[in-house]
Amino acid sequence: MTLEEAVIWQGMASDAAYAGHLSTDIHAVAGGGASILSLCVSPYLSLYVHESLAKLNAIDPTMSALLSSGVQRIVARSRHSLKLFEDNKRGVDGQLAYFRDVLMSAHRRRFLGNVRFRMLRFLETDLSLYRYNRRLISTTHAANFHMGQEPQDIFAMSGADIQAIYQEYGHFIAMLGGQHGTPGQTFVSHLDARKFDSHGQDVRSERYYAKVFDGPSNPDLNALLTVFQAMLNFAHIASTGICSAIDYSAFKMRFLTLYQVLSSLRILRNDELRPLTSRSTQFINKLVESREAQLILAPAAKPFRNTLMHYNLHHKVDKSRVDIRAPLFGLVPIYFPAHDSETFATAIDECIAKASTTMDEWARPL
């Protein structure tokens, strides 16, 4: 086995094992917190499954049969939701159009206009906000986006239909060695179930999105920024009480979240055709111009992100410096010479904490 093959196989095995531990720990959470956490982790599980299947298919095309074609499409959409504005097929305009014309429109049709007496329809809501320790970590819009199912489809699904999808996830992960029922002391085991707002806060989306971030002139953008906010806050709680800051799969989840949100905000700021308030521009500058943000958004660092995303080493990396036994395969000092794995993980988690606090501040209505 070559070094690159060893990196790929170890990465896949680590992700599968972590997915098993994560599933076990989530199911042990009392109350409604387990459901909220399941929504939050869905795109990361999809990332593990999608990229592993791609690598297996490259070895043996018959491996595609490990997942049904329908679930493969769901997994792909869910995994691609992590790209945010870096999604080459949608970009900023496409993501905004999808949220406005497909996702939010479907939720409004489903939840509004159902009260028999018109005078009471102002009480109807079409968006639920979910918090941990009073900080937003998911919404019904964000959950639908990250789950990978089209809104018109998910509203027609029964609980058994959704369970069948995730059973396929589970079987695939088990094939790679991940096992449900094996506690792994993930960050979930350190959370306080009493701090979940398990019932959520129900609001009217058009009112809520008009009050946050860029204000009433940009509600469609505010909907996406709310997704960014929830992702960063989830990444922040995912750094809570962890046993090792440089556990491969756990670190991957936090790093990629930070990278994708900051990269997407930079794309938004540099889009000259999309006017933002001066207040929003100031917040984005604060987020993307921090020392840590500049470190991970530098072009030279992109191969590191790509290895975490896709498993394979960059073809130009100095393989003599790659160590299969080292944390993150010894890649950190190659791409970030001022750091070792431990100091880099600390810097990333500090950046997540600051960025999530800044997003919360930006989201507060004036």
Coordinates of C-alpha atoms in Angstrom, one line a residue:
M1 CA 0.0 0.0 0.0
T2 CA 1.3 3.4 -0.9
L3 CA 1.5 6.3 1.5
E4 CA -1.3 8.1 -0.2
E5 CA -3.5 5.0 -0.1
A6 CA -2.7 4.6 3.6
V7 CA -3.8 8.2 4.3
I8 CA -7.0 7.6 2.4
W9 CA -7.9 4.3 4.2
Q10 CA -7.0 5.7 7.6
G11 CA -9.0 8.8 7.0
M12 CA -12.1 6.8 6.0
A13 CA -11.7 4.4 8.9
S14 CA -11.3 7.3 11.4
D15 CA -14.4 9.0 10.1
A16 CA -16.5 5.8 10.2
A17 CA -15.4 5.1 13.8
Y18 CA -16.2 8.7 14.8
A19 CA -19.6 8.5 13.1
G20 CA -20.4 5.4 15.2
H21 CA -19.2 7.1 18.4
L22 CA -21.1 10.3 17.6
S23 CA -24.4 8.4 16.8
T24 CA -24.1 6.5 20.1
D25 CA -23.5 9.6 22.1
I26 CA -26.3 11.5 20.4
H27 CA -28.8 8.7 21.1
A28 CA -27.8 8.9 24.8
V29 CA -28.8 12.6 25.1
A30 CA -32.0 13.0 27.2
G31 CA -34.9 14.9 25.9
G32 CA -35.2 16.7 22.6
G33 CA -31.5 17.5 22.4
A34 CA -30.8 14.3 20.5
S35 CA -33.1 15.3 17.6
I36 CA -31.5 18.8 17.3
L37 CA -28.0 17.3 17.4
S38 CA -28.9 14.8 14.7
L39 CA -30.0 17.7 12.4
C40 CA -26.7 19.5 13.1
V41 CA -24.4 16.6 12.3
S42 CA -26.2 15.4 9.2
P43 CA -24.1 17.2 6.6
Y44 CA -20.9 16.0 8.3
L45 CA -22.0 12.4 8.2
S46 CA -22.9 12.9 4.6
L47 CA -19.5 14.2 3.9
Y48 CA -17.9 11.1 5.5
V49 CA -20.2 8.8 3.4
H50 CA -20.0 10.7 0.1
E51 CA -16.3 11.0 0.0
S52 CA -15.7 7.5 1.2
L53 CA -18.0 6.1 -1.5
A54 CA -16.2 8.1 -4.1
K55 CA -12.9 6.6 -3.1
L56 CA -14.3 3.1 -3.0
N57 CA -15.9 3.6 -6.4
A58 CA -12.6 4.6 -7.9
I59 CA -11.3 1.1 -6.8
D60 CA -14.3 -0.9 -7.8
P61 CA -17.3 0.8 -9.6
T62 CA -19.7 -1.9 -8.2
M63 CA -19.2 -0.3 -4.8
S64 CA -21.9 2.2 -5.8
A65 CA -24.5 -0.5 -5.0
L66 CA -23.7 0.0 -1.3
L67 CA -26.1 2.9 -1.3
S68 CA -29.3 3.1 -3.3
S69 CA -29.4 5.8 -6.0
G70 CA -31.9 7.8 -4.2
V71 CA -29.9 7.9 -1.0
Q72 CA -26.7 8.7 -3.0
R73 CA -28.5 11.8 -4.3
I74 CA -29.5 12.8 -0.8
V75 CA -26.0 12.3 0.5
A76 CA -24.5 14.3 -2.3
R77 CA -26.9 17.3 -1.8
S78 CA -26.3 17.1 2.0
R79 CA -22.5 17.0 1.6
H80 CA -22.5 19.9 -0.9
S81 CA -24.6 22.1 1.4
L82 CA -21.4 22.5 3.4
K83 CA -19.8 24.4 0.5
L84 CA -22.2 27.4 1.1
F85 CA -21.2 30.2 -1.4
E86 CA -18.2 28.1 -2.6
D87 CA -20.7 25.8 -4.4
N88 CA -19.6 26.3 -8.0
K89 CA -23.0 25.3 -9.4
R90 CA -24.9 27.9 -7.4
G91 CA -22.6 30.5 -6.1
V92 CA -24.1 33.4 -4.1
D93 CA -27.0 34.1 -6.5
G94 CA -27.9 30.4 -6.9
Q95 CA -27.9 29.7 -3.1
L96 CA -30.1 32.8 -2.5
A97 CA -32.5 31.8 -5.3
Y98 CA -32.7 28.2 -3.9
F99 CA -33.5 29.4 -0.4
R100 CA -36.0 32.0 -1.6
D101 CA -37.8 30.2 -4.4
V102 CA -37.5 26.5 -3.4
L103 CA -36.8 26.0 0.3
M104 CA -38.5 28.9 2.1
S105 CA -41.4 28.9 -0.5
A106 CA -42.1 25.3 0.3
H107 CA -42.1 25.9 4.0
R108 CA -44.5 28.8 3.7
R109 CA -46.9 26.8 1.5
R110 CA -46.8 24.0 4.1
F111 CA -47.2 26.0 7.3
L112 CA -49.0 29.2 6.4
G113 CA -52.6 29.7 5.3
N114 CA -53.9 26.7 7.2
V115 CA -55.9 28.5 9.9
R116 CA -59.6 28.5 9.0
F117 CA -60.2 32.1 10.2
R118 CA -58.2 34.6 8.2
M119 CA -58.0 37.0 11.1
L120 CA -56.0 34.5 13.1
R121 CA -53.4 33.7 10.3
F122 CA -51.0 36.3 11.7
L123 CA -50.4 33.8 14.4
E124 CA -49.1 31.1 12.0
T125 CA -45.3 30.4 11.9
D126 CA -43.1 28.7 9.3
L127 CA -39.7 28.7 11.0
S128 CA -38.4 27.1 14.2
L129 CA -35.2 28.2 15.9
Y130 CA -33.2 25.7 18.0
R131 CA -30.7 26.8 20.6
Y132 CA -28.2 25.3 23.0
N133 CA -27.3 27.4 26.0
R134 CA -29.3 30.2 24.4
R135 CA -27.2 30.2 21.2
L136 CA -28.7 29.3 17.8
I137 CA -27.4 26.0 16.5
S138 CA -30.1 25.1 14.0
T139 CA -33.4 26.1 12.3
T140 CA -35.9 24.2 10.4
H141 CA -34.7 25.9 7.2
A142 CA -31.0 25.1 8.0
A143 CA -31.9 21.5 8.8
N144 CA -33.8 21.0 5.6
F145 CA -30.9 22.5 3.6
H146 CA -28.3 20.3 5.3
M147 CA -30.3 17.1 5.2
G148 CA -30.2 17.0 1.4
Q149 CA -33.8 16.2 0.8
E150 CA -35.8 18.6 -1.4
P151 CA -38.5 20.4 0.7
Q152 CA -41.4 19.1 -1.3
D153 CA -40.1 15.5 -0.8
I154 CA -39.4 15.7 2.9
F155 CA -42.9 17.0 3.7
A156 CA -44.3 13.9 2.0
M157 CA -42.1 11.5 3.9
S158 CA -43.2 9.4 6.9
G159 CA -41.0 8.8 9.9
A160 CA -40.3 5.3 8.5
D161 CA -39.2 6.7 5.2
I162 CA -36.6 9.0 6.9
Q163 CA -35.5 6.2 9.2
A164 CA -34.9 4.0 6.1
I165 CA -32.5 6.6 4.6
Y166 CA -30.4 6.8 7.7
Q167 CA -30.4 3.0 8.1
E168 CA -28.5 3.0 4.7
Y169 CA -26.1 5.6 6.2
G170 CA -25.6 3.3 9.1
H171 CA -25.0 0.2 7.1
F172 CA -22.4 1.9 4.9
I173 CA -20.6 3.3 8.0
A174 CA -20.7 -0.1 9.6
M175 CA -19.1 -1.6 6.5
L176 CA -16.2 0.8 7.0
G177 CA -15.9 -0.3 10.7
G178 CA -18.0 2.3 12.5
Q179 CA -20.3 0.8 15.1
H180 CA -23.3 2.2 16.8
G181 CA -23.4 1.3 20.5
T182 CA -19.7 2.1 21.2
P183 CA -19.4 5.3 23.2
G184 CA -16.5 7.4 22.2
Q185 CA -16.5 10.3 24.5
T186 CA -17.2 12.7 21.7
F187 CA -18.1 16.4 22.5
V188 CA -21.7 15.3 22.8
S189 CA -21.0 13.4 26.0
H190 CA -19.9 16.7 27.6
L191 CA -23.0 18.6 26.7
D192 CA -25.8 19.4 29.2
A193 CA -29.1 18.1 27.9
R194 CA -30.9 20.7 30.0
K195 CA -29.4 23.5 27.9
F196 CA -31.2 22.5 24.7
D197 CA -34.2 24.5 23.7
S198 CA -35.7 21.3 22.5
H199 CA -39.1 22.6 21.5
G200 CA -37.6 25.5 19.6
Q201 CA -38.9 29.0 19.1
D202 CA -41.6 29.3 16.4
V203 CA -41.5 32.5 14.3
R204 CA -42.7 33.9 11.0
S205 CA -39.7 33.8 8.7
E206 CA -40.4 37.0 6.8
R207 CA -40.5 38.9 10.1
Y208 CA -37.4 37.2 11.6
Y209 CA -35.2 37.6 8.5
A210 CA -36.2 41.2 8.1
K211 CA -34.7 42.0 11.6
V212 CA -31.3 40.2 11.6
F213 CA -27.9 40.7 9.9
D214 CA -28.2 43.0 6.9
G215 CA -31.7 44.2 7.8
P216 CA -35.0 44.5 5.9
S217 CA -33.6 45.2 2.5
N218 CA -31.8 41.8 2.3
P219 CA -34.1 39.1 3.9
D220 CA -33.0 36.4 1.4
L221 CA -29.3 36.9 2.3
N222 CA -30.2 37.1 6.0
A223 CA -31.7 33.6 5.7
L224 CA -28.3 32.2 4.5
L225 CA -26.4 34.2 7.1
T226 CA -28.6 32.6 9.8
V227 CA -27.4 29.2 8.5
F228 CA -23.8 30.4 8.8
Q229 CA -24.5 31.6 12.4
A230 CA -26.0 28.2 13.4
M231 CA -23.0 26.3 11.8
L232 CA -20.4 28.4 13.7
N233 CA -22.3 28.1 17.0
F234 CA -22.5 24.3 16.5
A235 CA -18.8 24.2 15.7
H236 CA -18.2 26.1 18.9
I237 CA -20.1 23.6 21.1
A238 CA -18.3 20.8 19.2
S239 CA -15.1 22.0 20.8
T240 CA -16.6 21.6 24.2
G241 CA -14.9 19.2 26.6
I242 CA -13.2 17.2 23.8
C243 CA -10.5 14.7 24.9
S244 CA -8.2 15.6 22.1
A245 CA -8.3 18.8 20.0
I246 CA -6.6 17.0 17.2
D247 CA -8.8 13.9 16.8
Y248 CA -8.8 13.6 13.0
S249 CA -12.6 13.5 12.4
A250 CA -13.7 15.9 15.1
F251 CA -11.1 18.4 14.1
K252 CA -12.1 18.0 10.4
M253 CA -15.7 18.9 11.3
R254 CA -14.7 22.1 13.1
F255 CA -12.1 23.2 10.7
L256 CA -14.2 22.7 7.6
T257 CA -17.1 24.6 9.1
L258 CA -14.9 27.6 10.0
Y259 CA -13.2 27.5 6.6
Q260 CA -16.4 27.3 4.6
V261 CA -18.2 30.0 6.5
L262 CA -15.3 32.5 6.4
S263 CA -14.5 31.7 2.7
S264 CA -18.2 32.3 1.9
L265 CA -18.3 35.6 3.7
R266 CA -15.2 36.7 1.8
I267 CA -16.9 35.8 -1.5
L268 CA -20.0 37.8 -0.3
R269 CA -17.9 40.8 0.6
N270 CA -16.0 40.8 -2.7
D271 CA -19.2 40.5 -4.8
E272 CA -19.4 44.1 -6.1
L273 CA -23.0 43.5 -7.5
R274 CA -24.4 42.8 -4.0
P275 CA -24.7 45.9 -1.9
L276 CA -24.4 45.5 1.9
T277 CA -24.9 48.0 4.7
S278 CA -21.7 49.5 6.1
R279 CA -22.5 47.7 9.4
S280 CA -22.5 44.3 7.6
T281 CA -19.3 45.1 5.8
Q282 CA -17.6 46.0 9.1
F283 CA -18.7 42.7 10.6
I284 CA -17.5 40.7 7.6
N285 CA -14.1 42.4 7.7
K286 CA -13.8 41.6 11.3
L287 CA -14.5 38.0 10.6
V288 CA -12.3 37.4 7.5
E289 CA -9.4 39.6 8.4
S290 CA -8.5 38.1 11.7
R291 CA -5.0 36.6 11.9
E292 CA -6.4 33.0 12.1
A293 CA -8.8 33.7 9.2
Q294 CA -6.0 34.9 7.0
L295 CA -4.0 31.9 7.9
I296 CA -6.5 29.3 6.8
L297 CA -7.8 31.3 3.8
A298 CA -4.4 31.8 2.2
P299 CA -4.2 30.1 -1.2
A300 CA -1.3 28.0 0.0
A301 CA -3.5 26.4 2.6
K302 CA -6.2 25.2 0.2
P303 CA -4.5 21.8 -0.3
F304 CA -4.8 21.2 3.5
R305 CA -8.5 21.8 3.3
N306 CA -8.8 19.6 0.3
T307 CA -7.1 16.7 2.0
L308 CA -9.5 16.9 4.9
M309 CA -12.5 17.2 2.5
H310 CA -11.5 14.5 0.0
Y311 CA -8.9 12.3 1.9
N312 CA -6.2 12.3 -0.8
L313 CA -2.9 14.1 -0.4
H314 CA -2.1 17.0 -2.8
H315 CA 0.2 15.8 -5.5
K316 CA 2.8 18.4 -4.7
V317 CA 3.1 17.7 -1.0
D318 CA 6.5 16.6 0.3
K319 CA 5.6 13.0 1.1
S320 CA 8.8 12.6 3.0
R321 CA 7.3 14.8 5.7
V322 CA 3.9 13.0 5.8
D323 CA 3.7 10.7 8.8
I324 CA 0.8 8.2 8.9
R325 CA 1.2 7.9 12.7
A326 CA 1.2 11.6 13.5
P327 CA -1.9 13.7 14.3
L328 CA -3.4 14.9 11.0
F329 CA -0.7 12.9 9.2
G330 CA 1.9 15.6 10.1
L331 CA 0.4 18.0 7.5
V332 CA 0.0 21.0 9.8
P333 CA 3.7 22.1 9.9
I334 CA 3.9 21.6 6.1
Y335 CA 1.1 24.0 5.4
F336 CA 1.3 26.2 8.5
P337 CA 5.0 26.4 9.4
A338 CA 4.4 28.5 12.5
H339 CA 2.3 25.7 14.1
D340 CA 2.3 22.1 15.2
S341 CA -0.9 20.1 15.2
E342 CA -1.7 21.1 18.8
T343 CA -1.1 24.8 18.5
F344 CA -3.0 24.9 15.2
A345 CA -6.0 23.1 16.7
T346 CA -6.0 25.6 19.6
A347 CA -5.9 28.5 17.2
I348 CA -8.8 27.1 15.1
D349 CA -11.0 26.6 18.1
E350 CA -10.2 30.1 19.4
C351 CA -11.1 31.5 16.0
I352 CA -14.4 29.5 16.0
A353 CA -15.2 31.0 19.4
K354 CA -14.5 34.5 18.3
A355 CA -16.3 34.1 14.9
S356 CA -19.4 32.6 16.5
T357 CA -19.6 35.4 19.0
T358 CA -19.2 38.0 16.2
M359 CA -21.9 36.3 14.1
D360 CA -24.3 36.4 17.1
E361 CA -23.5 40.1 17.6
W362 CA -24.1 40.8 13.9
A363 CA -27.4 39.0 14.0
R364 CA -28.8 41.1 16.9
P365 CA -31.5 43.6 15.7
L366 CA -30.5 47.2 16.1

